[in-house]
mmCIF file of C-alpha atoms in Angstrom:
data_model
loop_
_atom_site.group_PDB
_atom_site.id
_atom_site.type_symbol
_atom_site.label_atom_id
_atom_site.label_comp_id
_atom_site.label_asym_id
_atom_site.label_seq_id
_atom_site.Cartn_x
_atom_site.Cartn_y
_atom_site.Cartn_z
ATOM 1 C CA UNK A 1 0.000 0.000 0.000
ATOM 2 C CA UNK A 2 3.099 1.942 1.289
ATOM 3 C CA UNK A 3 4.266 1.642 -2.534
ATOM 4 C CA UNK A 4 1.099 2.537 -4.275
ATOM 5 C CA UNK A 5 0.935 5.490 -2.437
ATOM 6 C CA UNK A 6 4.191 6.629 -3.198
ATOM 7 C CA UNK A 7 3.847 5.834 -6.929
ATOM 8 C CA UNK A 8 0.721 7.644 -7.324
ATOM 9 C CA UNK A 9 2.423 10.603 -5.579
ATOM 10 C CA UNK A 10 5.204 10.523 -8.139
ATOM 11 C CA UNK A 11 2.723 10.618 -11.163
ATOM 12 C CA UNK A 12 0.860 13.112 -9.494
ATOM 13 C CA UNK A 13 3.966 15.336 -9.356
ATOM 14 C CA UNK A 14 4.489 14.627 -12.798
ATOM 15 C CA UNK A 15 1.509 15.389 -14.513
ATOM 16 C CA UNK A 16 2.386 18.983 -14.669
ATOM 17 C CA UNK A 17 5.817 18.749 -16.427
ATOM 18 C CA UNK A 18 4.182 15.697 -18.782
ATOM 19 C CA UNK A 19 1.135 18.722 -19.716
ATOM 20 C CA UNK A 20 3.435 21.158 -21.231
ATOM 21 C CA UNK A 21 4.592 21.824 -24.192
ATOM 22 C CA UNK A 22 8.892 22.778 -23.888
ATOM 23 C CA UNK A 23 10.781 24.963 -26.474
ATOM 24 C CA UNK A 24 14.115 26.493 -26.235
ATOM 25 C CA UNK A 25 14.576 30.145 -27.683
ATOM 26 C CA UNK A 26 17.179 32.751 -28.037
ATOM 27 C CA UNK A 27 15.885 36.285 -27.649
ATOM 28 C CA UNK A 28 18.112 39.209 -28.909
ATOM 29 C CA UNK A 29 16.835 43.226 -28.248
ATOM 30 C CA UNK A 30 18.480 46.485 -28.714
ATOM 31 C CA UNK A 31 17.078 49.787 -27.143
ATOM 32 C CA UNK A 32 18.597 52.872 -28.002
ATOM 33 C CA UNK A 33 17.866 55.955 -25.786
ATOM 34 C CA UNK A 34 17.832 59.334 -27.654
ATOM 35 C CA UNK A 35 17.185 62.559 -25.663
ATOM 36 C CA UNK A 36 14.381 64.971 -26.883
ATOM 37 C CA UNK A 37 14.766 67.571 -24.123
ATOM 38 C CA UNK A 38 15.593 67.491 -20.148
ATOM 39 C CA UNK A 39 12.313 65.460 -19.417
ATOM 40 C CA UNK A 40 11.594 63.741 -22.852
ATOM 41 C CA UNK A 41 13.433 60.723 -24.340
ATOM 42 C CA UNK A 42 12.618 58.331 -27.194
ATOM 43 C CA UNK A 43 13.285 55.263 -27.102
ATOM 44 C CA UNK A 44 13.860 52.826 -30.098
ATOM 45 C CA UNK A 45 13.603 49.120 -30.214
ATOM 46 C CA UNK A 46 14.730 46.361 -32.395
ATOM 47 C CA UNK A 47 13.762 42.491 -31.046
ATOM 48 C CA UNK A 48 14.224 38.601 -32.753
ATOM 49 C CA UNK A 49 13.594 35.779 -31.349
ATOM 50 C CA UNK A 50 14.624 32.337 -32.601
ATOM 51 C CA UNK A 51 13.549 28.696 -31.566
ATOM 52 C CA UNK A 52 13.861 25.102 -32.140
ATOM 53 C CA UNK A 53 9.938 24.658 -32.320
ATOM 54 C CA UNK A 54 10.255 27.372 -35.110
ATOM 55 C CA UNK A 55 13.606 26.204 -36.740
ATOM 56 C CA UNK A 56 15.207 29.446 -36.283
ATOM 57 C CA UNK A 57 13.775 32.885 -36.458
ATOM 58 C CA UNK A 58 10.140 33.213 -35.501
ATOM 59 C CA UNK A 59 9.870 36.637 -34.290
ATOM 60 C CA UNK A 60 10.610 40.401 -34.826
ATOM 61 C CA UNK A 61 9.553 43.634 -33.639
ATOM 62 C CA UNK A 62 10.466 47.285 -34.464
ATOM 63 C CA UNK A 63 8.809 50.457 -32.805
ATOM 64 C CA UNK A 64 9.559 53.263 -30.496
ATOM 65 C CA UNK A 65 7.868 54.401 -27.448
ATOM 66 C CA UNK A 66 8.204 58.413 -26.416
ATOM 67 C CA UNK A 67 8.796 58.804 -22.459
ATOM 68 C CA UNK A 68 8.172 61.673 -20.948
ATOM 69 C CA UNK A 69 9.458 62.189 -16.825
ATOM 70 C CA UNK A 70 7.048 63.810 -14.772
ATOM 71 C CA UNK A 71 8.520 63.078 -11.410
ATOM 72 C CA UNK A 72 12.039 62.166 -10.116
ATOM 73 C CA UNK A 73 11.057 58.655 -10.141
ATOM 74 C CA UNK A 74 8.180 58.168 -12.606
ATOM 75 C CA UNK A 75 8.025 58.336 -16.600
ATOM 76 C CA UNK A 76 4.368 57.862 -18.496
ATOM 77 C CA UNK A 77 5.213 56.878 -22.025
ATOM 78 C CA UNK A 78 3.187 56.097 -25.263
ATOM 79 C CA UNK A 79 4.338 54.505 -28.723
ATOM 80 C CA UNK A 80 4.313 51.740 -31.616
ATOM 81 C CA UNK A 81 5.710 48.389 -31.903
ATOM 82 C CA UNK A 82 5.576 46.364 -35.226
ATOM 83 C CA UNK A 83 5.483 42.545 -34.992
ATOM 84 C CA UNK A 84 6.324 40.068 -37.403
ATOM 85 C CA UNK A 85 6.030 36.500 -37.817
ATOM 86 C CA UNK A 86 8.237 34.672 -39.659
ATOM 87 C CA UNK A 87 8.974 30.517 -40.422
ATOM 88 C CA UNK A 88 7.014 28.069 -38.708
ATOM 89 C CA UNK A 89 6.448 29.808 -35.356
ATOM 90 C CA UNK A 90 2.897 30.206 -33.739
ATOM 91 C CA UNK A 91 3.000 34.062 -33.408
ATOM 92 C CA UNK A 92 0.995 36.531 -34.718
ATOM 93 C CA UNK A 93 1.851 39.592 -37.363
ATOM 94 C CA UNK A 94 0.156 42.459 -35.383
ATOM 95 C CA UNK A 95 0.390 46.126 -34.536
ATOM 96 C CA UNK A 96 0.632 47.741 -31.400
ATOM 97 C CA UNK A 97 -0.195 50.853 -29.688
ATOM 98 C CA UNK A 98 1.510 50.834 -26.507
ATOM 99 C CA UNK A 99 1.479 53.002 -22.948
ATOM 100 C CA UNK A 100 3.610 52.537 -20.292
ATOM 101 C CA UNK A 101 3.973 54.424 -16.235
ATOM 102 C CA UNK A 102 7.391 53.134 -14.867
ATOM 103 C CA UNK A 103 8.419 53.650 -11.275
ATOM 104 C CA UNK A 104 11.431 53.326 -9.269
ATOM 105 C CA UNK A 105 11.878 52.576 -6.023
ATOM 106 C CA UNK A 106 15.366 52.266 -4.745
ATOM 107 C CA UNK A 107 16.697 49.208 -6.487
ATOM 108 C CA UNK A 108 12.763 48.111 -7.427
ATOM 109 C CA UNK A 109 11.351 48.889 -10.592
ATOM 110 C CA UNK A 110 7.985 48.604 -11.753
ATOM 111 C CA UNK A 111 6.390 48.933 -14.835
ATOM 112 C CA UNK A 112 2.112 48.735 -16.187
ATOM 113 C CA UNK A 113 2.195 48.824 -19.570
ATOM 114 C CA UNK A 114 -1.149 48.155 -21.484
ATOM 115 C CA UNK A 115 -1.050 47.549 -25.521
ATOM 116 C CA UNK A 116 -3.735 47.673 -27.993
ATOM 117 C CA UNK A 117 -2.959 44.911 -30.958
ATOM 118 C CA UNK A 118 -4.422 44.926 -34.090
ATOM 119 C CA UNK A 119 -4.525 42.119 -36.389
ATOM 120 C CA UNK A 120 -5.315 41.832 -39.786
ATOM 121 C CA UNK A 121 -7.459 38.869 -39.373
ATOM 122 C CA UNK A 122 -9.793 40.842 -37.674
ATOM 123 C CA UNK A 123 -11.199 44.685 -36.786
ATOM 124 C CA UNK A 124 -11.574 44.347 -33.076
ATOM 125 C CA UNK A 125 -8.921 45.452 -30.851
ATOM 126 C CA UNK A 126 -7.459 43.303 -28.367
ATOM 127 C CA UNK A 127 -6.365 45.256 -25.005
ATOM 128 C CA UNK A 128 -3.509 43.201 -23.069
ATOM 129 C CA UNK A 129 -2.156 44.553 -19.374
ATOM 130 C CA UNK A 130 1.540 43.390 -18.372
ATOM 131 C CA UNK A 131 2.607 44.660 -14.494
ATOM 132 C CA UNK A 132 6.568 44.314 -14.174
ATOM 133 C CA UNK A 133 8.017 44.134 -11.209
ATOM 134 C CA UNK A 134 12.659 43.979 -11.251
ATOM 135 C CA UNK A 135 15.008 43.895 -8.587
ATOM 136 C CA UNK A 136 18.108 45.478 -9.172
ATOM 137 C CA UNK A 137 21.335 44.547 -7.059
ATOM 138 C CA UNK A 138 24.659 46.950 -7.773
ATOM 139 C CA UNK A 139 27.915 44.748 -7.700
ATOM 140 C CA UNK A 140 30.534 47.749 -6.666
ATOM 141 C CA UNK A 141 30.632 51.221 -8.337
ATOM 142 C CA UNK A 142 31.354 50.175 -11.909
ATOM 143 C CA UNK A 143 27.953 49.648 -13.652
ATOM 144 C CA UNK A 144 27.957 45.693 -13.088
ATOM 145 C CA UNK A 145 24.817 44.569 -11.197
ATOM 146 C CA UNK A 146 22.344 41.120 -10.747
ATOM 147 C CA UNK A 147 18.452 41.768 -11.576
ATOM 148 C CA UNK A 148 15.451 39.691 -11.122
ATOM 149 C CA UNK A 149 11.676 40.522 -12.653
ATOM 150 C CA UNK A 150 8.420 39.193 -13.041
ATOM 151 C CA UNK A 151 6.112 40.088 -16.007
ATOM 152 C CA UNK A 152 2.417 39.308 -15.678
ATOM 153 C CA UNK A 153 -0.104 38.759 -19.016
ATOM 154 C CA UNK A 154 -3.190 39.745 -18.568
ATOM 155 C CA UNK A 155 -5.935 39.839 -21.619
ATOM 156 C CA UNK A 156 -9.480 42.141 -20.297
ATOM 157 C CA UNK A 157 -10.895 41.012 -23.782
ATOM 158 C CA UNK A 158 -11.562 38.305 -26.480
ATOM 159 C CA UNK A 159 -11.509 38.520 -30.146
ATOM 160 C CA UNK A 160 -12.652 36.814 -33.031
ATOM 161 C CA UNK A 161 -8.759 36.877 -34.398
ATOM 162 C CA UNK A 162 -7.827 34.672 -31.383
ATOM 163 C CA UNK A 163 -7.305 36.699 -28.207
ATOM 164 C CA UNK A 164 -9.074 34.389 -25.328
ATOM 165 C CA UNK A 165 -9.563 36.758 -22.175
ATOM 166 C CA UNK A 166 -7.709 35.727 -18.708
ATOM 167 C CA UNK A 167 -4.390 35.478 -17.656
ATOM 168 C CA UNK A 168 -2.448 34.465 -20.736
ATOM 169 C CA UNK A 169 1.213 33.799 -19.282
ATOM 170 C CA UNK A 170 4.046 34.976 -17.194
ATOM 171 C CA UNK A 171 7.797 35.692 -18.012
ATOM 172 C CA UNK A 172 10.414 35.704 -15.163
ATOM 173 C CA UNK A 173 14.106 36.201 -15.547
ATOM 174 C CA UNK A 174 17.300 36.515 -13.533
ATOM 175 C CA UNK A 175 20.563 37.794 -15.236
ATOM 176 C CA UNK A 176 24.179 40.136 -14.902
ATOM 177 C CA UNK A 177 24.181 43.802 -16.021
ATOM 178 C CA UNK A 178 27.189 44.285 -17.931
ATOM 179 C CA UNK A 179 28.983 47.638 -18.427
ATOM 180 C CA UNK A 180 30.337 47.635 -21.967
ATOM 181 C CA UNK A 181 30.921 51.500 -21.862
ATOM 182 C CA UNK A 182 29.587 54.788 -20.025
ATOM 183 C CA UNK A 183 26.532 54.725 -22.530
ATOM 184 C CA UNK A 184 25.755 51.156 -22.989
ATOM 185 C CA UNK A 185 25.029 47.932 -20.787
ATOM 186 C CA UNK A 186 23.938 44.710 -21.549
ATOM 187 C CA UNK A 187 21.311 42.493 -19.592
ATOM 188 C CA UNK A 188 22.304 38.439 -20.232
ATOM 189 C CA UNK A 189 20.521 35.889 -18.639
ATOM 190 C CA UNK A 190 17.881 32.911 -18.264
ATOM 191 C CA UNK A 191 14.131 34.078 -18.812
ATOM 192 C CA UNK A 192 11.115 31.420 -18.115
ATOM 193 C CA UNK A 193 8.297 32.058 -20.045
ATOM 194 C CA UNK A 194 5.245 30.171 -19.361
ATOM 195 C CA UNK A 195 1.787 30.441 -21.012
ATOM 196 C CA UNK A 196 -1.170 28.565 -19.969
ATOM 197 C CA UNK A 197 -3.554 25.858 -20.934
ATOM 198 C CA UNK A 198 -6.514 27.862 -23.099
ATOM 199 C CA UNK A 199 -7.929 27.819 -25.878
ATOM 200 C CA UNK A 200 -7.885 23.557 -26.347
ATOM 201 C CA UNK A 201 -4.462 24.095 -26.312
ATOM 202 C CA UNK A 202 -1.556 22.435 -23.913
ATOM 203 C CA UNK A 203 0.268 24.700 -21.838
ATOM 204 C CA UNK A 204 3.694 26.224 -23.074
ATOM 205 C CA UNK A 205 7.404 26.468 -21.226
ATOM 206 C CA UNK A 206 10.147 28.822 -23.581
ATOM 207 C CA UNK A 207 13.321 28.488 -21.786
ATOM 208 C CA UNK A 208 15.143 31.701 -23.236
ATOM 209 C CA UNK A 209 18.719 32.620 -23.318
ATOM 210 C CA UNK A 210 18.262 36.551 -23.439
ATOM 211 C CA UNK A 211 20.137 39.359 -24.320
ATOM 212 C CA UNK A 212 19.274 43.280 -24.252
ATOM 213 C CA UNK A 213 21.430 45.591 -24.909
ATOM 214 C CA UNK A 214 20.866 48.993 -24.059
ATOM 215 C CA UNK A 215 22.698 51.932 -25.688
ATOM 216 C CA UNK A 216 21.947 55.966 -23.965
ATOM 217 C CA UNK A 217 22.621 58.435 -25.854
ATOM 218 C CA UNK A 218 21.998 61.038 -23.361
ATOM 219 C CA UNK A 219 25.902 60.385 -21.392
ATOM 220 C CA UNK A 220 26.630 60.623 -17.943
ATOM 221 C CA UNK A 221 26.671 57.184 -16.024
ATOM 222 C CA UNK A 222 26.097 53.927 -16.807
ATOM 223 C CA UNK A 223 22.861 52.966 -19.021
ATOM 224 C CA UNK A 224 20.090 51.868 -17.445
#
């Protein structure tokens, strides 16, 4: 009895892992910082994102997002992305209209952004809400540092196009900040994505090897 227990424990334990679908992915993004005025930056971004499900490239994006700081800690932001879909990845070629409020608190940053997607199979307008939350630890005085974040998917609405409303997925990462130079750092490390059951569909694990790198125009200290 002792046994069967035990076994049944063990297969219990497992059913989660055996549920999931598992893909490993490389994820590449560069944002450069250009400085509009004392308060007002732009920022442009450039993403891909490869995968052995896809066979190589399955993902790019291109957009900017215009930040403006209204207090000492807090910037409201608004701008575009561009997605494309490429190979034989499951993504979606969309558009996106994107606001953003970031905070920081000491070495916590947080982040609500909320997109609008547009697809061309479709006229409706799928709203999606993603709360960040990083943890920033400073190794010396030289720009080098350890982060941690969480990044929450949340869908108010469904479409006909394919958006299911709930909570879609999360992402969570841990990584080194590396100073290359006064104006840009790099952010390399291990990010989970999972994305849930819905939809008929099994659930989803991306294990990611990421790298961001993040060039400031604006001088004076390290990136961030």
């Amino acid at each position: 009895a002792a046994r069967s227990t035990i076994g049944a424990a063990i297969l219990m334990g497992g059913a989660p892992a055996l549920a999931q679908d598992h893909d490993e992915q490389l994820w590449f993004q560069v944002n450069t910082n250009v400085p509009l005025g004392d308060d007002v930056r732009l920022t442009l971004e450039q993403i891909a994102r490869f995968g052995d499900r896809a066979d190589g490239l399955f993902q790019t994006e291109f957009g900017g997002i215009l930040g403006w700081k209204v207090a000492d800690n807090v910037e409201i932001g608004f701008g575009y992305r561009k997605v494309g879909s490429h190979g034989t990845g499951h993504g979606r070629a969309e558009d996106r209209i994107r606001q953003h409020v970031v905070a920081t608190f000491g070495p916590i940053t947080t982040r609500l952004r909320v997109d609008e997607r547009f697809h061309p199979n479709g006229s409706e307008i799928g709203f999606r809400v993603r709360p960040l939350v990083r943890y920033n630890h400073k190794l010396g005085t030289h720009g080098w540092g350890l982060f941690a974040s969480h990044e929450s998917f949340i869908l108010p609405n469904t479409t006909s196009w394919g958006q299911r409303a709930g909570y879609e997925r999360m992402r969570n990462a841990v990584g080194v900040v590396i100073p290359f130079s006064k104006r840009v750092s790099g952010d390399l490390g291990y990010l989970n994505q999972y994305r849930l059951a819905r939809g008929g569909r099994r659930a989803q694990m991306d294990h990611a090897l990421s790298f961001q790198l993040t060039i400031n125009l604006t001088g004076g200290g390290h990136a961030k």
